Short mmCIF file of N, CA, C and O in Angstrom, two decimals:
data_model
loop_
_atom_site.label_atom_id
_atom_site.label_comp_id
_atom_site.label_asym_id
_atom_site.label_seq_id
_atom_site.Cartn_x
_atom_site.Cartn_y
_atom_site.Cartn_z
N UNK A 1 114.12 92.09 106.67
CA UNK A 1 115.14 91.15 106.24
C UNK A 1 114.52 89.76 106.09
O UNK A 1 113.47 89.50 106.67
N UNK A 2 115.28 88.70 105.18
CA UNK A 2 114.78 87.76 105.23
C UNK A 2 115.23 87.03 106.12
O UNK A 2 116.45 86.85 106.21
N UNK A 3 114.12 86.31 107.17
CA UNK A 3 114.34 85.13 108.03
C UNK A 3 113.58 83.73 107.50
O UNK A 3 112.76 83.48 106.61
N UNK A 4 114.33 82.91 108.56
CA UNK A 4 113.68 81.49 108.67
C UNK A 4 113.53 80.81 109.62
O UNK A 4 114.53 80.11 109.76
N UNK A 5 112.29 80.48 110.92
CA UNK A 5 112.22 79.91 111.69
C UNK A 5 111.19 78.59 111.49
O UNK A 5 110.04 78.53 111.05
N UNK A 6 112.02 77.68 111.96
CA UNK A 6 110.41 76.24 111.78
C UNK A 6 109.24 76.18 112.15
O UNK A 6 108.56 75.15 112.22
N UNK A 7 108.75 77.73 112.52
CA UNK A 7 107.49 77.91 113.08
C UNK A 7 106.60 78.29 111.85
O UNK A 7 105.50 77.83 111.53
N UNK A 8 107.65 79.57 111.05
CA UNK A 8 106.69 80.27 110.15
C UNK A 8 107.51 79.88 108.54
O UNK A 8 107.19 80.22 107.39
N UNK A 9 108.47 79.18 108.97
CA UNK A 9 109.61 78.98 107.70
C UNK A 9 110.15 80.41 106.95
O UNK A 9 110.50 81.35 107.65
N UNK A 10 110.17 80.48 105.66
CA UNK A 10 110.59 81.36 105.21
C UNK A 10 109.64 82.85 105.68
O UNK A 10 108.43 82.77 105.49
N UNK A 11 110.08 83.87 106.14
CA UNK A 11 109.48 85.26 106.12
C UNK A 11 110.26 86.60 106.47
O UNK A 11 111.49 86.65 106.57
N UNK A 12 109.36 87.73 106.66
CA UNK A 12 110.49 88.93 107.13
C UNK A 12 110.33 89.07 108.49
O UNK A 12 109.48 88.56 109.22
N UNK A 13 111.39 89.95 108.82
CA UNK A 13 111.58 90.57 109.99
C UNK A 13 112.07 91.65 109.77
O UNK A 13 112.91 91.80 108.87
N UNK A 14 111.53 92.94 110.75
CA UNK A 14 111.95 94.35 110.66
C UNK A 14 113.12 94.54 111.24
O UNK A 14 113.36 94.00 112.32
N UNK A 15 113.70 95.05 110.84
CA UNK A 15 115.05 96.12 111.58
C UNK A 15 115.04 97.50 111.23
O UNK A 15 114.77 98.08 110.17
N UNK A 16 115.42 97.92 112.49
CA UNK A 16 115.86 99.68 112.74
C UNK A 16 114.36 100.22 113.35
O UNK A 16 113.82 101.27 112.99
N UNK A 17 113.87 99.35 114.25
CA UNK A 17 112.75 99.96 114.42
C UNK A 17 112.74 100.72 115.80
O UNK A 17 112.48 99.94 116.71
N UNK A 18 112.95 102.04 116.24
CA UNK A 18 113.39 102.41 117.05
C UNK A 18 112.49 101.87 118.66
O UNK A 18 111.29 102.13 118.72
N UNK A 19 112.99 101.32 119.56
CA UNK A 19 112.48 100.64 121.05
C UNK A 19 111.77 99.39 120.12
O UNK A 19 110.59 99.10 120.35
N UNK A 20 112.27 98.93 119.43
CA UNK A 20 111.46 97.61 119.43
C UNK A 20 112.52 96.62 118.92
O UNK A 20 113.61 97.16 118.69
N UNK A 21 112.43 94.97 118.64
CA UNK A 21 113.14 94.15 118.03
C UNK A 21 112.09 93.04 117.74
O UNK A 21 110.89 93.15 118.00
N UNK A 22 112.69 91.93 117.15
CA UNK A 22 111.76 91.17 116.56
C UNK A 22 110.67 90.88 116.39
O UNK A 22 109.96 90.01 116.89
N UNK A 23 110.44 91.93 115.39
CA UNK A 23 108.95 92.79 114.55
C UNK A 23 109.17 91.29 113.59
O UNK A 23 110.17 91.17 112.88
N UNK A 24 108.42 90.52 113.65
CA UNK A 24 107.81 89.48 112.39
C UNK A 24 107.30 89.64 111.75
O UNK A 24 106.50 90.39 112.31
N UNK A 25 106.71 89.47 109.96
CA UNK A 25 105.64 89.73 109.10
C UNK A 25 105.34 88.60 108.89
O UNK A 25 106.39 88.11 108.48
N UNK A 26 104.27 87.50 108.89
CA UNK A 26 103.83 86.13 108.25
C UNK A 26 102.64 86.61 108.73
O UNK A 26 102.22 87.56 109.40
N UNK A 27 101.99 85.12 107.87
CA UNK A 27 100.17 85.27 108.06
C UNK A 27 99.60 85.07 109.14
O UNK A 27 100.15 84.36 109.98
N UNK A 28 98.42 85.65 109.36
CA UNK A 28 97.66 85.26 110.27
C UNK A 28 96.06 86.25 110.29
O UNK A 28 96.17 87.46 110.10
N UNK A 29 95.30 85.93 110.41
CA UNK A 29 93.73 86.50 110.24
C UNK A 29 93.39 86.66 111.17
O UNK A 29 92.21 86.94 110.95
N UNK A 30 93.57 86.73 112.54
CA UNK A 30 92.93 87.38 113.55
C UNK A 30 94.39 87.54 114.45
O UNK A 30 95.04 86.58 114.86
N UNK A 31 94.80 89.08 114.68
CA UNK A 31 95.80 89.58 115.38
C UNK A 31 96.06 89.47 117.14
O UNK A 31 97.10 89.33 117.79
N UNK A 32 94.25 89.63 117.69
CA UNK A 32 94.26 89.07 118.94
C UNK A 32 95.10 87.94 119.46
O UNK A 32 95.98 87.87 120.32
N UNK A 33 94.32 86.78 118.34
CA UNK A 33 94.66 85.23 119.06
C UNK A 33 95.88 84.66 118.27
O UNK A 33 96.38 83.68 118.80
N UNK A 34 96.59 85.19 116.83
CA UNK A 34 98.07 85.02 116.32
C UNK A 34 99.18 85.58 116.32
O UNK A 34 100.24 85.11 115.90
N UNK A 35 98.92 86.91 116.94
CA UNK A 35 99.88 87.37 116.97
C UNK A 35 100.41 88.24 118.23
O UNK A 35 99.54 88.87 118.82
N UNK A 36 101.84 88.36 118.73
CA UNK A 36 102.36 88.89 119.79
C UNK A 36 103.29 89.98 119.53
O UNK A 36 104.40 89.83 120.04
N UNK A 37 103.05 91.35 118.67
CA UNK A 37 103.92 92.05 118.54
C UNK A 37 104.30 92.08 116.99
O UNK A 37 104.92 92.95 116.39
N UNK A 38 103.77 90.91 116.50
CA UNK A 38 104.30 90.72 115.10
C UNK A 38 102.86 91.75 113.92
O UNK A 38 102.00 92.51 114.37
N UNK A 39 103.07 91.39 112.46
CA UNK A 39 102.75 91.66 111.36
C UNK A 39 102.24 91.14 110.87
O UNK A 39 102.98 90.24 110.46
N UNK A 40 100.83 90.93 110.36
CA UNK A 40 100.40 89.71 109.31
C UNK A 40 99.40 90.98 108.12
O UNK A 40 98.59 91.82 108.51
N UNK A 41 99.69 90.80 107.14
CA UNK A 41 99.12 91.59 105.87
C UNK A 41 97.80 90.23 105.79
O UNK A 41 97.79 89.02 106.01
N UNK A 42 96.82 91.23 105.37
CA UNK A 42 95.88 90.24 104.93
C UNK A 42 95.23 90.88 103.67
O UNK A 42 95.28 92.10 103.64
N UNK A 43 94.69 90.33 102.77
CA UNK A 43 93.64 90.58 101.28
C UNK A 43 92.77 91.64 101.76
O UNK A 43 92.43 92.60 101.07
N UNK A 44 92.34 91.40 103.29
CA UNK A 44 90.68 92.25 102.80
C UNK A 44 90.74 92.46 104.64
O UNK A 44 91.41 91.68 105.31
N UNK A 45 90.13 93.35 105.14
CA UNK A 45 89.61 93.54 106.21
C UNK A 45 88.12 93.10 106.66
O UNK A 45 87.09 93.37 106.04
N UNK A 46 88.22 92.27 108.04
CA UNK A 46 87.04 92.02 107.97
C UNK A 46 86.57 92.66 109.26
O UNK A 46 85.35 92.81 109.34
N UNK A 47 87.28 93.04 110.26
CA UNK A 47 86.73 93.79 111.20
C UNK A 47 88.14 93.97 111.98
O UNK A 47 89.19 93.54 111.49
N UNK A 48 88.09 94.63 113.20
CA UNK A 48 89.14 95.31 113.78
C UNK A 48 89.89 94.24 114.00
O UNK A 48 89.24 93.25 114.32
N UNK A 49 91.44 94.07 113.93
CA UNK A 49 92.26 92.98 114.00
C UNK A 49 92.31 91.69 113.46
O UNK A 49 92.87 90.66 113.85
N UNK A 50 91.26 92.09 111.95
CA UNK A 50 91.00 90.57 111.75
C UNK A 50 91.11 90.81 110.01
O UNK A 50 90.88 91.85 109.41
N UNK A 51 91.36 90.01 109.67
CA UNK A 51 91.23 89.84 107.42
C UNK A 51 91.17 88.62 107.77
O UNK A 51 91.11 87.94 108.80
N UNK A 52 91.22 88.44 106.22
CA UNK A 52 90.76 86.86 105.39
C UNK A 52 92.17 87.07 104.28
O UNK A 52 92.87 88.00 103.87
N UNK A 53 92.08 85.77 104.15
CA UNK A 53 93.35 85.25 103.56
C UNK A 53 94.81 86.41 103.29
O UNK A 53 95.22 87.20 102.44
N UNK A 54 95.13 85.93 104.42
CA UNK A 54 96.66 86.15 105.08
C UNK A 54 97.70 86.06 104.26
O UNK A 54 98.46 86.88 103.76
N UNK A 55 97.53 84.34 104.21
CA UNK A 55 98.75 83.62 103.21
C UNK A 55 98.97 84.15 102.03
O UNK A 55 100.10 84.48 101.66
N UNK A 56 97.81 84.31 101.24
CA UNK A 56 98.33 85.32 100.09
C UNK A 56 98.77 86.55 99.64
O UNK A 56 99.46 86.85 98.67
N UNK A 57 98.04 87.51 100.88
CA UNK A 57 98.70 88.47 100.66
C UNK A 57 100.20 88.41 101.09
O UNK A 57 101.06 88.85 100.32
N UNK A 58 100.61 87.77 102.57
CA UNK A 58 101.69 87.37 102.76
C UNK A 58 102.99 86.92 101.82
O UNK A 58 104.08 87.48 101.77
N UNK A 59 102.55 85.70 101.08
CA UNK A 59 103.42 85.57 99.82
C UNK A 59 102.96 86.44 98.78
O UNK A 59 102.96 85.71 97.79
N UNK A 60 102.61 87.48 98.46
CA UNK A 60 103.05 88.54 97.70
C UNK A 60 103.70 89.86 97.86
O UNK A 60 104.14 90.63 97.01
N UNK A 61 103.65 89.98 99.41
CA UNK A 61 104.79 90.44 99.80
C UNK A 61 106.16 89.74 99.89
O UNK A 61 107.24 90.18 99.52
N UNK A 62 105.90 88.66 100.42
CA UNK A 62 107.21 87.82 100.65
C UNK A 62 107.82 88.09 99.53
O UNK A 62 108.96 88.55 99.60
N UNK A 63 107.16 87.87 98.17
CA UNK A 63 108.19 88.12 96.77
C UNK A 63 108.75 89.38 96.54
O UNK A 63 109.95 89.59 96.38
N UNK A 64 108.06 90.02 96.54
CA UNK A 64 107.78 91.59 96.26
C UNK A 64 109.15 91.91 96.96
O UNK A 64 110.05 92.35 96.25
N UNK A 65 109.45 91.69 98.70
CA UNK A 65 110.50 91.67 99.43
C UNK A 65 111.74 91.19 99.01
O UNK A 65 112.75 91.87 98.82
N UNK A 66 111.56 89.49 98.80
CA UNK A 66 112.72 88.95 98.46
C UNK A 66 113.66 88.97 97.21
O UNK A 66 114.80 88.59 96.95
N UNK A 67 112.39 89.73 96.40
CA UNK A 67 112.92 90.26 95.29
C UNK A 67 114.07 91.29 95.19
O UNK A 67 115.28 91.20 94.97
N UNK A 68 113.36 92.11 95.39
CA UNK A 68 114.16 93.39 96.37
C UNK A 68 115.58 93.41 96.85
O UNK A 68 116.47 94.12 96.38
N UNK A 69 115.72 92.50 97.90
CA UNK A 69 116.48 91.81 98.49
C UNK A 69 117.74 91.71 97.58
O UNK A 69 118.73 92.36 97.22
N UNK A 70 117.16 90.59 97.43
CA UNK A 70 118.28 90.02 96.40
C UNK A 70 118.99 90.90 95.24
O UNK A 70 120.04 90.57 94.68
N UNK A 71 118.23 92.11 94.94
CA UNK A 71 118.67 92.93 94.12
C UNK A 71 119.81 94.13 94.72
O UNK A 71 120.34 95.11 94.20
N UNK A 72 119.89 93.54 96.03
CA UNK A 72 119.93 95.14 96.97
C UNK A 72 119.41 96.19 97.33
O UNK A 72 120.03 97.05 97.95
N UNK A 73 118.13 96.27 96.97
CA UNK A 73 117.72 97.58 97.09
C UNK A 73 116.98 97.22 98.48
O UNK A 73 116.53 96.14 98.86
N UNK A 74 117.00 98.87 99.31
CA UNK A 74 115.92 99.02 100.48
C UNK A 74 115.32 98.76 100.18
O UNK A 74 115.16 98.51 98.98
N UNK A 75 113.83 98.49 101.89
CA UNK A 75 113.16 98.05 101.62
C UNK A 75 112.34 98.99 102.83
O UNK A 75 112.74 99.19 103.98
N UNK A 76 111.08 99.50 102.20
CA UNK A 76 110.51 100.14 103.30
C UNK A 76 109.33 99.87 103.55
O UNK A 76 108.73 99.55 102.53
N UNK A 77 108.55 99.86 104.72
CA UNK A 77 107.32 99.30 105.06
C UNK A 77 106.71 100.62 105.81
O UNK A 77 107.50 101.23 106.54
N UNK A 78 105.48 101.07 105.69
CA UNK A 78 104.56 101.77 105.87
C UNK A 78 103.70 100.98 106.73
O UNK A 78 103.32 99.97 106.13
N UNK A 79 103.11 101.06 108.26
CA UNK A 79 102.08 100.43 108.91
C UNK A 79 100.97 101.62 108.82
O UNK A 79 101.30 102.72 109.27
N UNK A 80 99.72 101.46 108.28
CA UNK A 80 99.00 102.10 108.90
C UNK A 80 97.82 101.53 109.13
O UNK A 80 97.43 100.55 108.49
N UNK A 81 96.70 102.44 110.65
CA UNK A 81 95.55 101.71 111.17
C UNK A 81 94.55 102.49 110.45
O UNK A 81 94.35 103.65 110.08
N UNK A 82 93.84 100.90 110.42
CA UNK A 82 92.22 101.28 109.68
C UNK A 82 91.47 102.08 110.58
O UNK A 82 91.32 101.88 111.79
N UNK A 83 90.96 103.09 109.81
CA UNK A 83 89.82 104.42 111.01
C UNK A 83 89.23 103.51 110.94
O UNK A 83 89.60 102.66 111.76
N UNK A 84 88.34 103.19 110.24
CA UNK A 84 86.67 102.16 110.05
C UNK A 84 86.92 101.05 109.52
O UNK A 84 87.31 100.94 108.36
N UNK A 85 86.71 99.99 110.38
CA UNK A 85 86.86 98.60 110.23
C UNK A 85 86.05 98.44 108.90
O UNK A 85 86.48 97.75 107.97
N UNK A 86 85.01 99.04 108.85
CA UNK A 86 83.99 98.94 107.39
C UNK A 86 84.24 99.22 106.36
O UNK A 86 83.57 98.87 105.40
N UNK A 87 85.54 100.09 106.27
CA UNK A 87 86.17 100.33 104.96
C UNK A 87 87.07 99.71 104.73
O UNK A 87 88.15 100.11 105.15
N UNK A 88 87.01 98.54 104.01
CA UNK A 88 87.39 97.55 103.88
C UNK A 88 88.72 97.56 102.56
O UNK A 88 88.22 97.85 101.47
N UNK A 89 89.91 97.36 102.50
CA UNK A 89 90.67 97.44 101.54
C UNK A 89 91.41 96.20 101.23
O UNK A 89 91.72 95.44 102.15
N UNK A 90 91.82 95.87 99.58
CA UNK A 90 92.01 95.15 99.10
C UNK A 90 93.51 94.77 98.85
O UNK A 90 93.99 95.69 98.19
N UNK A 91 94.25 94.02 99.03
CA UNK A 91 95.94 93.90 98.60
C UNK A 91 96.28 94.51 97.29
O UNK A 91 97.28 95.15 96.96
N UNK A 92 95.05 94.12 96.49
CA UNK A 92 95.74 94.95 95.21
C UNK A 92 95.55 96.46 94.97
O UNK A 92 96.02 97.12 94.05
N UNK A 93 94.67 96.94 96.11
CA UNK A 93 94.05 98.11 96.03
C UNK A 93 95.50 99.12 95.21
O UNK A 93 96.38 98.30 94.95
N UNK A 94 95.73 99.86 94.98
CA UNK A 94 97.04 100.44 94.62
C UNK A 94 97.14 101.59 95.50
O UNK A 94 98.14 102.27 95.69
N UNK A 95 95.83 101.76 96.12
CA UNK A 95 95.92 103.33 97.51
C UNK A 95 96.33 102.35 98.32
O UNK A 95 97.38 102.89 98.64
N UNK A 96 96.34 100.82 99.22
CA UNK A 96 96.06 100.32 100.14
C UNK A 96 97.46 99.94 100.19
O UNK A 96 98.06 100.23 101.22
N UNK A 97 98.09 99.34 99.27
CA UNK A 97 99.42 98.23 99.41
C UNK A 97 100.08 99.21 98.40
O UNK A 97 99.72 99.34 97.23
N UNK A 98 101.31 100.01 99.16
CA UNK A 98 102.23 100.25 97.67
C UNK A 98 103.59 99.75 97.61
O UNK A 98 104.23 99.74 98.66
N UNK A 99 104.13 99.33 96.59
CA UNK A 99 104.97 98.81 96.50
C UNK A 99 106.23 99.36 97.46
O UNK A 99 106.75 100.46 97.23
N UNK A 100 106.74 98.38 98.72
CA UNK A 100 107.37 98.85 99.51
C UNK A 100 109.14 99.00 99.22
O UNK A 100 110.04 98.67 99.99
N UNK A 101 109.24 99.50 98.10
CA UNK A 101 110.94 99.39 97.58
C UNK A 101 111.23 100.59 97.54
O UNK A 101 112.37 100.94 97.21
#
């Protein structure tokens, strides 16, 4: 769903996620030291818990989402973990990021 807090301003948040609640998606490049439970999409993998530029992949989801949104339609999100930090995948990859509608 779309939220807005003055921390991360405009972004999503998950619902229906069974034993969990405020699942966040915004940027961030290293998951250790930004994040607590939350989501950050990044461009490229650079090693375990970590990518490079966040923000963009971030706002191309953000649209991709709010688009959506606004149209009514669901919206579904797929998490999955990298086996090998070395195989490195791209936002536009079309195996890596699929369109979550």
């Amino acid at each position: 769903i779309k939220r807005y807090s003055e921390k991360f301003g405009w972004h999503l948040a998950l619902k229906n996620v069974p034993e969990r609640d405020d699942i966040l998606i915004h940027p961030a490049n290293d998951a250790l030291q930004e994040l607590q439970g939350c989501i950050a999409p990044v461009s490229k993998l650079t090693g375990q818990g970590k990518g490079i530029q966040s923000r963009v992949a971030f706002e191309q989801l953000k649209a991709i989402a709010f688009e959506a949104s606004a149209r009514k339609e669901s919206i579904f999100i797929t998490i999955q973990s990298a086996i090998n930090a070395d195989k490195t995948e791209t936002a536009n990859d079309s195996d890596s990021i699929k369109r979550i509608i």
